[in-house]
CSV table of C-alpha atoms in Angstrom, one decimal:
chain,number,residue,atom,x,y,z
A,5,MET,CA,-32.3,-18.1,-11.5
A,6,MET,CA,-29.4,-16.7,-13.7
A,7,GLN,CA,-26.6,-19.1,-14.0
A,8,TYR,CA,-22.8,-17.8,-14.1
A,9,ASP,CA,-19.4,-19.5,-14.8
A,10,PHE,CA,-17.7,-17.0,-12.3
A,11,ILE,CA,-19.4,-14.7,-9.8
A,12,VAL,CA,-17.5,-11.7,-8.1
A,13,ILE,CA,-18.7,-10.1,-5.0
A,14,GLY,CA,-17.1,-6.5,-4.9
A,15,SER,CA,-15.5,-4.6,-7.6
A,16,GLY,CA,-12.2,-3.5,-6.2
A,17,PRO,CA,-8.7,-4.1,-7.4
A,18,ALA,CA,-8.9,-8.0,-6.8
A,19,GLY,CA,-12.7,-8.1,-8.1
A,20,ARG,CA,-12.4,-6.2,-11.4
A,21,ARG,CA,-9.2,-7.7,-12.2
A,22,ALA,CA,-10.7,-11.2,-11.7
A,23,ALA,CA,-13.7,-10.4,-13.5
A,24,ILE,CA,-12.2,-9.1,-16.7
A,25,GLN,CA,-9.6,-12.1,-16.8
A,26,ALA,CA,-12.1,-14.7,-16.5
A,27,ALA,CA,-14.5,-12.7,-19.0
A,28,LYS,CA,-11.4,-12.6,-21.5
A,29,LEU,CA,-11.2,-16.4,-21.2
A,30,GLY,CA,-14.8,-16.5,-22.6
A,31,LYS,CA,-16.6,-17.2,-19.3
A,32,ARG,CA,-20.0,-15.8,-18.3
A,33,VAL,CA,-19.1,-13.3,-15.4
A,34,LEU,CA,-21.2,-11.4,-12.7
A,35,VAL,CA,-19.9,-8.6,-10.5
A,36,ILE,CA,-22.1,-7.8,-7.5
A,37,GLU,CA,-21.3,-4.4,-5.9
A,38,LYS,CA,-23.2,-3.0,-3.2
A,39,GLY,CA,-21.9,0.5,-3.5
A,40,THR,CA,-24.0,3.1,-5.4
A,41,ARG,CA,-20.8,3.1,-8.0
A,42,VAL,CA,-18.2,0.3,-9.2
A,43,GLY,CA,-14.7,0.7,-7.7
A,44,GLY,CA,-15.0,-0.6,-4.2
A,45,VAL,CA,-13.1,0.6,-1.3
A,46,SER,CA,-9.9,1.3,-3.4
A,47,VAL,CA,-11.5,3.7,-5.4
A,48,HIS,CA,-13.9,5.5,-3.2
A,49,THR,CA,-12.5,5.3,0.3
A,50,GLY,CA,-9.0,3.8,0.1
A,51,THR,CA,-6.2,3.7,-2.2
A,52,ILE,CA,-7.3,6.4,-4.8
A,53,PRO,CA,-8.6,8.9,-2.4
A,54,SER,CA,-5.6,8.9,-0.2
A,55,LYS,CA,-3.0,9.0,-2.8
A,56,THR,CA,-5.0,12.0,-4.4
A,57,LEU,CA,-5.2,13.8,-1.3
A,58,ARG,CA,-1.6,13.3,-0.6
A,59,GLU,CA,-0.8,14.7,-4.1
A,60,THR,CA,-3.1,17.7,-3.8
A,61,ALA,CA,-1.6,18.7,-0.5
A,62,LEU,CA,2.0,18.5,-1.9
A,63,ASN,CA,1.2,20.5,-5.0
A,64,LEU,CA,-1.3,23.3,-3.1
A,65,THR,CA,1.3,23.6,-0.4
A,66,GLY,CA,4.6,23.7,-2.6
A,67,TRP,CA,5.9,20.9,-0.4
A,68,ARG,CA,8.5,19.8,-2.9
A,69,GLU,CA,9.7,23.3,-3.3
A,70,ARG,CA,10.3,24.0,0.2
A,71,GLY,CA,14.0,22.9,0.2
A,72,PHE,CA,14.6,25.9,-2.0
A,73,TYR,CA,12.4,28.7,-0.6
A,74,GLY,CA,11.9,27.7,3.1
A,75,ARG,CA,9.1,26.0,5.3
A,76,ALA,CA,7.2,29.1,4.9
A,77,TYR,CA,6.5,28.7,1.2
A,78,ARG,CA,3.1,27.7,-0.3
A,79,VAL,CA,1.6,27.7,-3.6
A,80,LYS,CA,-1.7,28.5,-2.2
A,81,GLN,CA,-2.0,30.5,0.9
A,82,GLU,CA,-5.1,29.3,2.1
A,83,ILE,CA,-6.0,26.0,1.7
A,84,SER,CA,-9.5,24.6,2.4
A,85,ALA,CA,-11.0,21.3,2.8
A,86,GLU,CA,-13.3,22.1,-0.5
A,87,ASP,CA,-9.9,22.5,-2.5
A,88,LEU,CA,-8.7,18.8,-1.4
A,89,ARG,CA,-12.3,17.5,-2.4
A,90,ARG,CA,-12.6,19.1,-5.8
A,91,ARG,CA,-9.6,17.2,-7.0
A,92,LEU,CA,-10.8,14.3,-5.3
A,93,LEU,CA,-13.9,14.0,-7.2
A,94,ILE,CA,-12.6,14.9,-10.4
A,95,THR,CA,-10.3,11.7,-10.1
A,96,LEU,CA,-12.8,9.3,-8.6
A,97,ASP,CA,-15.1,10.0,-11.6
A,98,HIS,CA,-12.3,9.4,-13.8
A,99,GLU,CA,-11.5,5.9,-12.0
A,100,VAL,CA,-15.2,5.1,-12.3
A,101,GLU,CA,-15.7,5.7,-16.0
A,102,VAL,CA,-12.6,3.7,-16.8
A,103,LEU,CA,-13.9,0.9,-14.8
A,104,GLU,CA,-17.4,0.8,-16.3
A,105,HIS,CA,-15.9,1.1,-19.6
A,106,GLN,CA,-13.6,-2.1,-19.0
A,107,PHE,CA,-16.7,-4.1,-17.8
A,108,SER,CA,-18.8,-3.2,-20.9
A,109,ARG,CA,-15.9,-3.6,-23.3
A,110,ASN,CA,-15.3,-7.2,-21.7
A,111,ARG,CA,-19.1,-8.2,-21.5
A,112,VAL,CA,-18.9,-8.3,-17.8
A,113,ASN,CA,-22.6,-8.3,-16.2
A,114,HIS,CA,-23.0,-5.8,-13.1
A,115,LEU,CA,-25.5,-6.0,-10.5
A,116,ARG,CA,-25.8,-3.4,-7.8
A,117,GLY,CA,-27.0,-4.8,-4.2
A,118,LEU,CA,-26.0,-6.5,-1.2
A,119,ALA,CA,-25.1,-10.6,-1.5
A,120,ARG,CA,-25.5,-13.5,0.9
A,121,PHE,CA,-24.9,-17.0,0.6
A,122,LEU,CA,-27.7,-19.6,0.6
A,123,ASP,CA,-25.3,-22.3,-0.1
A,124,ALA,CA,-21.7,-22.8,-1.7
A,125,HIS,CA,-23.1,-22.0,-5.2
A,126,THR,CA,-25.9,-19.7,-4.7
A,127,LEU,CA,-26.4,-16.1,-3.7
A,128,GLU,CA,-29.5,-14.0,-2.9
A,129,VAL,CA,-29.0,-10.4,-3.7
A,130,GLU,CA,-31.1,-7.6,-2.4
A,131,LYS,CA,-30.6,-4.9,-5.2
A,132,THR,CA,-30.8,-1.5,-4.4
A,133,ASP,CA,-34.5,-0.9,-5.6
A,134,GLY,CA,-35.5,-3.5,-2.9
A,135,GLU,CA,-36.1,-6.2,-5.2
A,136,VAL,CA,-34.5,-9.7,-4.0
A,137,VAL,CA,-33.0,-12.0,-6.9
A,138,GLN,CA,-31.0,-15.2,-6.7
A,139,VAL,CA,-28.0,-16.2,-8.8
A,140,ARG,CA,-25.8,-19.1,-9.0
A,141,GLY,CA,-22.2,-19.8,-10.0
A,142,ASN,CA,-19.8,-22.6,-10.5
A,143,ALA,CA,-17.4,-20.3,-8.6
A,144,ILE,CA,-17.4,-17.3,-6.5
A,145,LEU,CA,-14.8,-15.0,-5.6
A,146,LEU,CA,-15.1,-13.0,-2.3
A,147,ALA,CA,-13.5,-9.4,-3.2
A,148,ILE,CA,-15.4,-7.5,-0.4
A,149,GLY,CA,-12.4,-5.6,1.1
A,150,THR,CA,-12.2,-4.3,4.7
A,151,LYS,CA,-13.7,-1.6,6.7
A,152,PRO,CA,-12.4,0.6,9.4
A,153,PHE,CA,-12.2,-1.2,13.0
A,154,ARG,CA,-14.5,0.7,15.1
A,155,PRO,CA,-14.5,-0.7,18.8
A,156,PRO,CA,-17.4,0.3,21.0
A,157,SER,CA,-15.2,2.0,23.5
A,158,VAL,CA,-14.4,5.0,21.0
A,159,PRO,CA,-17.3,7.5,20.9
A,160,PHE,CA,-17.3,8.3,17.0
A,161,ASP,CA,-19.6,11.3,16.2
A,162,HIS,CA,-18.8,11.7,12.6
A,163,GLU,CA,-17.4,15.1,13.1
A,164,LYS,CA,-14.3,15.3,15.6
A,165,ILE,CA,-13.9,11.8,16.2
A,166,ILE,CA,-13.7,9.8,13.1
A,167,ASP,CA,-12.4,6.8,11.4
A,168,SER,CA,-10.4,7.0,7.9
A,169,ASP,CA,-13.4,6.5,5.5
A,170,GLU,CA,-15.0,9.6,7.3
A,171,LEU,CA,-11.8,11.7,6.8
A,172,LEU,CA,-12.4,12.2,3.3
A,173,GLU,CA,-15.6,14.2,4.3
A,174,LEU,CA,-14.1,16.7,6.4
A,175,LYS,CA,-15.6,20.2,6.1
A,176,GLU,CA,-12.5,22.0,7.2
A,177,ILE,CA,-8.8,21.3,7.6
A,178,PRO,CA,-8.0,20.9,11.5
A,179,ARG,CA,-5.4,22.8,13.1
A,180,SER,CA,-4.4,19.9,15.2
A,181,MET,CA,-5.0,16.2,15.2
A,182,ILE,CA,-4.2,13.0,17.2
A,183,VAL,CA,-4.0,10.0,15.2
A,184,VAL,CA,-4.4,6.8,17.0
A,185,GLY,CA,-2.4,4.0,15.3
A,186,ALA,CA,0.8,4.2,13.4
A,187,GLY,CA,-0.1,1.5,10.7
A,188,VAL,CA,0.1,2.2,7.2
A,189,ILE,CA,-3.4,4.2,7.0
A,190,GLY,CA,-2.8,5.9,10.0
A,191,ILE,CA,0.8,7.0,9.0
A,192,GLU,CA,-0.2,8.1,5.7
A,193,TYR,CA,-2.9,10.3,7.0
A,194,ALA,CA,-0.9,11.7,9.8
A,195,THR,CA,2.0,12.8,7.4
A,196,ILE,CA,-0.5,14.3,4.8
A,197,TYR,CA,-2.1,16.3,7.2
A,198,SER,CA,1.4,17.2,8.9
A,199,ALA,CA,2.3,18.7,5.2
A,200,LEU,CA,-0.9,20.8,5.3
A,201,ASP,CA,0.7,22.3,8.6
A,202,THR,CA,-1.7,20.5,10.8
A,203,ALA,CA,0.0,19.8,14.3
A,204,VAL,CA,-0.3,16.2,14.4
A,205,THR,CA,0.4,13.7,17.3
A,206,VAL,CA,0.8,9.9,16.6
A,207,VAL,CA,-0.2,7.6,19.5
A,208,GLU,CA,0.9,3.9,18.9
A,209,PRO,CA,1.0,1.1,21.8
A,210,ARG,CA,4.0,-0.8,19.9
A,211,PRO,CA,7.6,0.4,20.5
A,212,SER,CA,7.7,1.4,17.1
A,213,MET,CA,5.9,1.5,13.8
A,214,LEU,CA,5.9,-0.2,10.3
A,215,ASP,CA,7.4,-3.5,12.0
A,216,PHE,CA,7.7,-5.1,8.4
A,217,ILE,CA,9.8,-2.5,7.0
A,218,ASP,CA,13.7,-2.3,7.3
A,219,LYS,CA,14.6,-0.9,10.6
A,220,GLU,CA,17.2,1.6,9.3
A,221,ILE,CA,14.6,2.8,6.8
A,222,VAL,CA,11.9,3.3,9.7
A,223,GLU,CA,14.6,5.2,11.8
A,224,ASP,CA,15.3,7.7,9.0
A,225,PHE,CA,11.6,8.1,8.4
A,226,ALA,CA,10.7,8.9,12.0
A,227,TYR,CA,13.9,11.4,12.2
A,228,GLN,CA,12.3,13.1,9.0
A,229,LEU,CA,8.9,13.1,11.0
A,230,ARG,CA,10.3,14.7,14.2
A,231,ASP,CA,12.3,17.0,12.3
A,232,ARG,CA,8.9,18.9,11.0
A,233,ASN,CA,7.7,18.8,14.7
A,234,MET,CA,5.3,15.6,14.4
A,235,LYS,CA,4.9,14.2,17.9
A,236,LEU,CA,5.5,10.3,17.9
A,237,LEU,CA,4.1,8.7,21.2
A,238,PHE,CA,5.2,4.9,21.0
A,239,GLY,CA,4.7,2.4,23.7
A,240,GLN,CA,1.5,4.2,24.7
A,241,SER,CA,-1.8,3.2,23.8
A,242,ALA,CA,-5.1,5.3,23.9
A,243,GLU,CA,-6.9,4.4,27.1
A,244,LYS,CA,-9.8,7.0,26.8
A,245,ILE,CA,-11.1,9.2,24.0
A,246,GLU,CA,-13.6,11.7,24.8
A,247,ARG,CA,-14.9,15.3,23.4
A,248,GLU,CA,-14.7,18.0,25.8
A,249,PRO,CA,-17.5,20.7,26.2
A,250,GLY,CA,-15.3,23.5,24.4
A,251,GLY,CA,-15.3,21.3,21.3
A,252,LYS,CA,-11.6,19.9,21.7
A,253,CYS,CA,-10.9,16.1,21.8
A,254,LYS,CA,-8.9,14.9,24.9
A,255,VAL,CA,-7.1,11.5,24.8
A,256,THR,CA,-6.0,9.7,28.0
A,257,LEU,CA,-2.8,7.5,27.3
A,258,SER,CA,-2.1,4.4,29.2
A,259,ASN,CA,0.9,6.2,31.0
A,260,GLY,CA,-1.2,8.8,32.4
A,261,ARG,CA,-0.6,11.3,29.9
A,262,ILE,CA,-3.2,13.5,28.3
A,263,VAL,CA,-3.1,14.8,24.9
A,264,THR,CA,-5.6,17.0,23.2
A,265,ALA,CA,-6.4,18.3,19.8
A,266,GLU,CA,-9.2,19.8,17.3
A,267,MET,CA,-9.6,16.0,15.9
A,268,VAL,CA,-9.0,12.4,16.7
A,269,LEU,CA,-8.3,10.1,13.6
A,270,TYR,CA,-8.7,6.5,14.8
A,271,ALA,CA,-6.8,4.0,12.6
A,272,ALA,CA,-6.1,1.2,14.5
A,273,GLY,CA,-6.8,-1.5,12.0
A,274,ARG,CA,-9.4,-2.7,9.6
A,275,MET,CA,-11.7,-5.5,9.4
A,276,GLY,CA,-12.9,-7.9,6.6
A,277,ALA,CA,-16.5,-6.7,5.3
A,278,THR,CA,-17.9,-10.2,5.7
A,279,ALA,CA,-20.7,-9.9,8.4
A,280,ALA,CA,-23.4,-9.5,5.9
A,281,LEU,CA,-22.4,-12.6,3.9
A,282,ASN,CA,-24.1,-15.3,5.8
A,283,LEU,CA,-20.6,-17.5,5.4
A,284,GLU,CA,-22.1,-20.3,7.6
A,285,ALA,CA,-24.4,-21.1,4.8
A,286,ALA,CA,-21.5,-21.8,2.2
A,287,GLY,CA,-19.6,-23.6,5.1
A,288,LEU,CA,-17.3,-20.9,5.5
A,289,THR,CA,-16.0,-19.0,8.9
A,290,ALA,CA,-13.8,-15.7,9.2
A,291,ASP,CA,-11.4,-14.9,11.9
A,292,SER,CA,-11.8,-12.4,14.8
A,293,ARG,CA,-11.1,-9.7,12.3
A,294,GLY,CA,-13.5,-10.7,9.5
A,295,ARG,CA,-10.5,-12.2,7.3
A,296,ILE,CA,-10.7,-15.5,5.3
A,297,LYS,CA,-8.3,-18.2,5.2
A,298,VAL,CA,-7.2,-19.3,1.7
A,299,ASN,CA,-4.5,-21.5,-0.2
A,300,PRO,CA,-2.0,-18.5,-1.0
A,301,GLU,CA,-1.1,-20.0,-4.3
A,302,THR,CA,-4.5,-20.5,-5.6
A,303,PHE,CA,-6.5,-18.3,-3.4
A,304,GLN,CA,-9.2,-21.3,-2.8
A,305,THR,CA,-10.9,-21.2,0.5
A,306,ASP,CA,-11.9,-24.4,2.3
A,307,VAL,CA,-14.8,-24.6,0.2
A,308,PRO,CA,-13.5,-25.7,-3.5
A,309,SER,CA,-16.1,-23.4,-5.1
A,310,ILE,CA,-15.3,-20.4,-3.2
A,311,TYR,CA,-12.3,-18.2,-3.4
A,312,ALA,CA,-11.2,-15.0,-1.7
A,313,ALA,CA,-8.7,-12.2,-2.9
A,314,GLY,CA,-7.6,-8.8,-1.7
A,315,ASP,CA,-7.5,-7.0,1.6
A,316,VAL,CA,-10.2,-9.6,3.2
A,317,VAL,CA,-7.3,-12.5,3.2
A,318,GLY,CA,-5.0,-9.9,5.0
A,319,PHE,CA,-1.4,-9.1,4.6
A,320,PRO,CA,0.0,-7.5,2.5
A,321,SER,CA,-3.5,-5.6,1.7
A,322,LEU,CA,-2.3,-4.0,-1.0
A,323,ALA,CA,-4.2,-2.7,-4.1
A,324,SER,CA,-1.3,-4.2,-6.6
A,325,THR,CA,-1.3,-7.4,-4.9
A,326,ALA,CA,-5.0,-7.7,-4.8
A,327,MET,CA,-5.1,-7.6,-8.5
A,328,GLU,CA,-2.7,-10.2,-9.0
A,329,GLN,CA,-4.5,-12.2,-6.4
A,330,GLY,CA,-7.7,-11.8,-8.2
A,331,ARG,CA,-6.3,-12.8,-11.7
A,332,ILE,CA,-4.8,-16.1,-10.4
A,333,ALA,CA,-8.0,-16.9,-8.5
A,334,ALA,CA,-10.2,-16.3,-11.6
A,335,ARG,CA,-7.9,-18.6,-13.9
A,336,HIS,CA,-7.8,-21.4,-11.3
A,337,ALA,CA,-11.5,-21.4,-10.8
A,338,VAL,CA,-12.2,-21.6,-14.5
A,339,GLY,CA,-9.8,-24.2,-15.0
A,340,ALA,CA,-7.1,-22.1,-17.0
A,341,GLN,CA,-3.4,-22.5,-16.1
A,342,HIS,CA,-2.3,-20.3,-13.6
A,343,SER,CA,1.0,-19.3,-12.2
A,344,GLU,CA,2.2,-18.8,-8.7
A,345,PRO,CA,2.0,-15.3,-7.0
A,346,PRO,CA,5.5,-13.6,-7.7
A,347,GLN,CA,8.2,-14.4,-5.2
A,348,TYR,CA,9.1,-10.5,-4.7
A,349,PHE,CA,6.6,-7.6,-4.9
A,350,PRO,CA,6.9,-4.2,-4.1
A,351,TYR,CA,5.4,-2.7,-1.0
A,352,GLY,CA,4.4,1.3,-1.2
A,353,ILE,CA,3.9,3.3,1.5
A,354,TYR,CA,2.3,6.6,0.3
A,355,ALA,CA,3.3,8.7,3.2
A,356,VAL,CA,5.2,12.1,3.3
A,357,PRO,CA,8.1,10.8,2.4
A,358,GLU,CA,7.3,7.9,0.5
A,359,ILE,CA,8.5,4.4,1.6
A,360,SER,CA,8.9,1.5,-0.8
A,361,THR,CA,10.4,-2.1,-0.1
A,362,CYS,CA,11.2,-5.3,-1.8
A,363,GLY,CA,12.8,-8.4,-0.9
A,364,LEU,CA,14.4,-9.2,2.5
A,365,THR,CA,15.0,-6.7,5.4
A,366,GLU,CA,18.2,-6.5,7.1
A,367,GLU,CA,16.6,-8.0,10.2
A,368,GLU,CA,15.5,-10.9,7.8
A,369,VAL,CA,18.8,-11.5,6.6
A,370,LYS,CA,20.2,-11.7,10.1
A,371,GLU,CA,17.7,-14.3,11.1
A,372,ARG,CA,18.7,-16.5,8.4
A,373,HIS,CA,22.4,-16.0,9.0
A,374,ILE,CA,23.2,-15.1,5.5
A,375,PRO,CA,26.5,-13.2,5.1
A,376,TYR,CA,25.6,-9.9,3.5
A,377,GLU,CA,26.7,-6.5,2.7
A,378,VAL,CA,24.8,-3.3,2.4
A,379,GLY,CA,25.1,-0.5,0.0
A,380,ILE,CA,23.4,2.9,0.7
A,381,ALA,CA,23.0,6.1,-1.5
A,382,ARG,CA,21.4,9.3,0.0
A,383,PHE,CA,19.5,11.3,-2.6
A,384,ARG,CA,21.4,14.6,-1.7
A,385,GLU,CA,24.5,12.7,-3.2
A,386,THR,CA,22.6,12.6,-6.8
A,387,SER,CA,22.9,15.7,-8.9
A,388,ARG,CA,18.9,15.2,-9.5
A,389,GLY,CA,18.8,15.3,-5.9
A,390,HIS,CA,20.4,18.8,-5.7
A,391,ILE,CA,18.3,20.1,-8.7
A,392,MET,CA,15.0,19.2,-6.9
A,393,GLY,CA,16.0,20.6,-3.6
A,394,LEU,CA,16.0,17.2,-1.7
A,395,ASP,CA,17.6,17.2,1.7
A,396,HIS,CA,16.3,13.6,2.8
A,397,GLY,CA,16.2,10.5,0.9
A,398,LEU,CA,17.9,7.1,1.3
A,399,LEU,CA,18.2,4.0,-0.8
A,400,LYS,CA,19.5,0.9,0.8
A,401,MET,CA,20.6,-2.4,-1.0
A,402,ILE,CA,21.5,-5.7,0.7
A,403,PHE,CA,23.5,-8.2,-1.2
A,404,SER,CA,24.8,-11.7,-0.3
A,405,MET,CA,28.5,-11.9,0.4
A,406,LYS,CA,28.5,-15.5,-1.1
A,407,THR,CA,26.6,-15.0,-4.4
A,408,ARG,CA,26.8,-11.2,-4.8
A,409,ARG,CA,22.9,-11.4,-5.4
A,410,LEU,CA,20.7,-8.3,-4.4
A,411,LEU,CA,18.4,-9.9,-1.6
A,412,GLY,CA,16.4,-6.7,-0.9
A,413,VAL,CA,16.0,-3.0,-1.6
A,414,HIS,CA,14.5,-0.3,0.6
A,415,ILE,CA,13.8,3.2,-0.2
A,416,VAL,CA,12.6,6.4,1.9
A,417,GLY,CA,12.0,9.7,0.1
A,418,GLU,CA,10.7,11.1,-2.9
A,419,GLY,CA,9.5,9.0,-5.8
A,420,ALA,CA,10.3,5.7,-3.6
A,421,THR,CA,7.1,3.9,-4.9
A,422,GLU,CA,8.3,4.5,-8.6
A,423,LEU,CA,12.1,4.0,-7.8
A,424,ILE,CA,11.4,0.3,-6.3
A,425,HIS,CA,10.8,-1.2,-9.6
A,426,ILE,CA,14.1,-1.2,-10.5
A,427,GLY,CA,15.3,-3.2,-7.7
A,428,GLN,CA,12.1,-5.5,-8.1
A,429,ALA,CA,13.3,-6.6,-11.4
A,430,VAL,CA,16.9,-7.4,-10.4
A,431,LEU,CA,15.5,-9.2,-7.5
A,432,ASN,CA,13.1,-11.3,-9.6
A,433,LEU,CA,15.8,-11.9,-12.4
A,434,LYS,CA,18.4,-12.9,-9.7
A,435,GLY,CA,20.8,-10.0,-10.5
A,436,THR,CA,24.0,-9.3,-8.6
A,437,VAL,CA,25.8,-6.0,-7.4
A,438,ASP,CA,27.8,-6.2,-10.7
A,439,TYR,CA,24.3,-5.3,-12.5
A,440,PHE,CA,24.4,-2.0,-10.8
A,441,VAL,CA,28.1,-1.1,-10.9
A,442,GLU,CA,28.5,-1.9,-14.8
A,443,ASN,CA,25.2,-0.7,-16.1
A,444,THR,CA,24.7,2.8,-17.1
A,445,PHE,CA,21.7,5.0,-15.6
A,446,ASN,CA,20.2,8.3,-17.2
A,447,TYR,CA,21.9,11.6,-15.5
A,448,PRO,CA,20.8,13.3,-13.8
A,449,THR,CA,18.0,11.0,-12.1
A,450,LEU,CA,17.1,9.9,-8.8
A,451,ALA,CA,17.6,6.3,-10.2
A,452,GLU,CA,21.3,6.8,-10.1
A,453,ALA,CA,21.0,6.2,-6.5
A,454,TYR,CA,21.1,2.6,-7.5
A,455,LYS,CA,24.6,2.9,-9.0
A,456,ILE,CA,25.9,4.9,-6.0
A,457,ALA,CA,24.6,2.3,-3.7
A,458,GLY,CA,26.0,-0.5,-5.8
A,459,LEU,CA,29.3,1.2,-5.9
A,460,ASP,CA,29.2,1.4,-1.8
A,461,ALA,CA,28.5,-2.2,-1.6
A,462,TRP,CA,31.1,-3.1,-4.1
A,463,ASN,CA,33.7,-1.3,-2.4
A,464,ARG,CA,33.5,-3.8,0.3
A,465,LEU,CA,32.6,-6.7,-1.7
A,466,GLY,CA,35.5,-6.1,-4.1
A,467,GLU,CA,35.9,-7.5,-7.6
A,468,LEU,CA,35.7,-11.6,-8.0
A,469,SER,CA,39.2,-13.1,-8.4
A,470,PRO,CA,39.9,-15.2,-11.4
A,471,ALA,CA,39.5,-18.4,-9.5
A,472,GLU,CA,36.1,-17.1,-8.3
A,473,LEU,CA,35.0,-16.2,-11.6
A,474,GLU,CA,35.6,-19.6,-13.0
A,475,GLY,CA,32.3,-21.2,-12.8
A,476,HIS,CA,30.4,-18.4,-10.9
A,477,PRO,CA,26.9,-18.6,-12.1
A,478,ASP,CA,26.1,-14.9,-11.9
A,479,ALA,CA,29.4,-13.9,-13.7
A,480,PRO,CA,29.0,-12.6,-17.2
A,481,GLU,CA,30.0,-15.3,-19.7
A,482,GLU,CA,33.0,-13.3,-21.3
A,483,GLN,CA,34.2,-12.8,-17.5
A,484,GLN,CA,34.2,-16.5,-17.1
A,485,GLN,CA,36.0,-17.2,-20.4
A,486,ALA,CA,38.7,-14.5,-19.5
A,487,ALA,CA,39.4,-16.4,-16.3
A,488,GLN,CA,40.0,-19.6,-18.1
């Protein structure tokens, strides 16, 4: 039986970052991956494919130029599913090649097969060639990710009634689509196919969508979707999904309404891929959605030798946070000094348009009874926005009236997932509204929206008086000296 310091099950963002971190600390590391290629869900069916599909759709449709040339403008008149898949395969091959090189360079051992626990330190692995081997690790990390939730009441047929994994295998782009579920995955794919001129209807039982996002941002986002004729049916669940004899799909809603389309994408949640792990043998259990409970500071489970990171531990289920979770878990597992997870991390939703957020929402600030002020900038107010032909786009910042510190930043629009990092840095460095007012931003850029929003809030917050400046912890030293 082969003995390792650290065994990682899964090679997605959490798994690969953890394995490489442990290897860099001089540990003997093994990665077990059941897929035919390394990369996990993130590379093959999740993060990378969906973002590649989004970028390809925006490029081929000429979406970003329609502000100038009108909604009928297209770079390629006839876009096929093969056009989308061709670019996807190029991207995936590159990602796999980079990951395999990282494993090789850091001397991370790799075993292809399906793992199951025999005890808290021992795994049985059924390799792809049928051979069964046993391996033992001082510590084991579960980075197995998730799979689409597929309730038995939904008649999936791999062709017209599909889940988000099967969407990547489409042979043709549908003329119409019903998306059941307005979570992150459902909304991303719904808006991407809407950009491809598919008529999209979204069905969601909750009264709104993306409840963890600032409400004002969600309202602006929903307005943009409805403005391009997407149907958003909130407060209605899909009671029955069926395929009609003529080939169309019919969805009966809880209020009796019937909607039809060429295709149904069922995207109402995901489940941790823990069913085959034989967790009981290791003394672990998963919840009803296959998720594993961990210590949020170390990502250690109730069994000291076993850790879990990434989507299998639940919210926020981001590739970016999964990487950091894996790194922290690996360091703790091998006895290295580790830091706590960062207080503020950016959340990115790669819909069309993008949404990104960091820090407190306005609703959370109200719940905490913090006196606050808001600064808003619209992308059309910036010169860069005019140059790019942007009609929409909103950046919102929330500041404490008492300390003037930034509490949260929320963006919807072109480049939101890139722009958010400026706000994230100021949040983590405990910066104030004065940073945005007093600093210079490249011109013309969309980042200039930070200055506009900062000035918008500053106009109401006002300058600190000499008395307020004296001893104020966030006031620049020279201002404090001038006040004295």
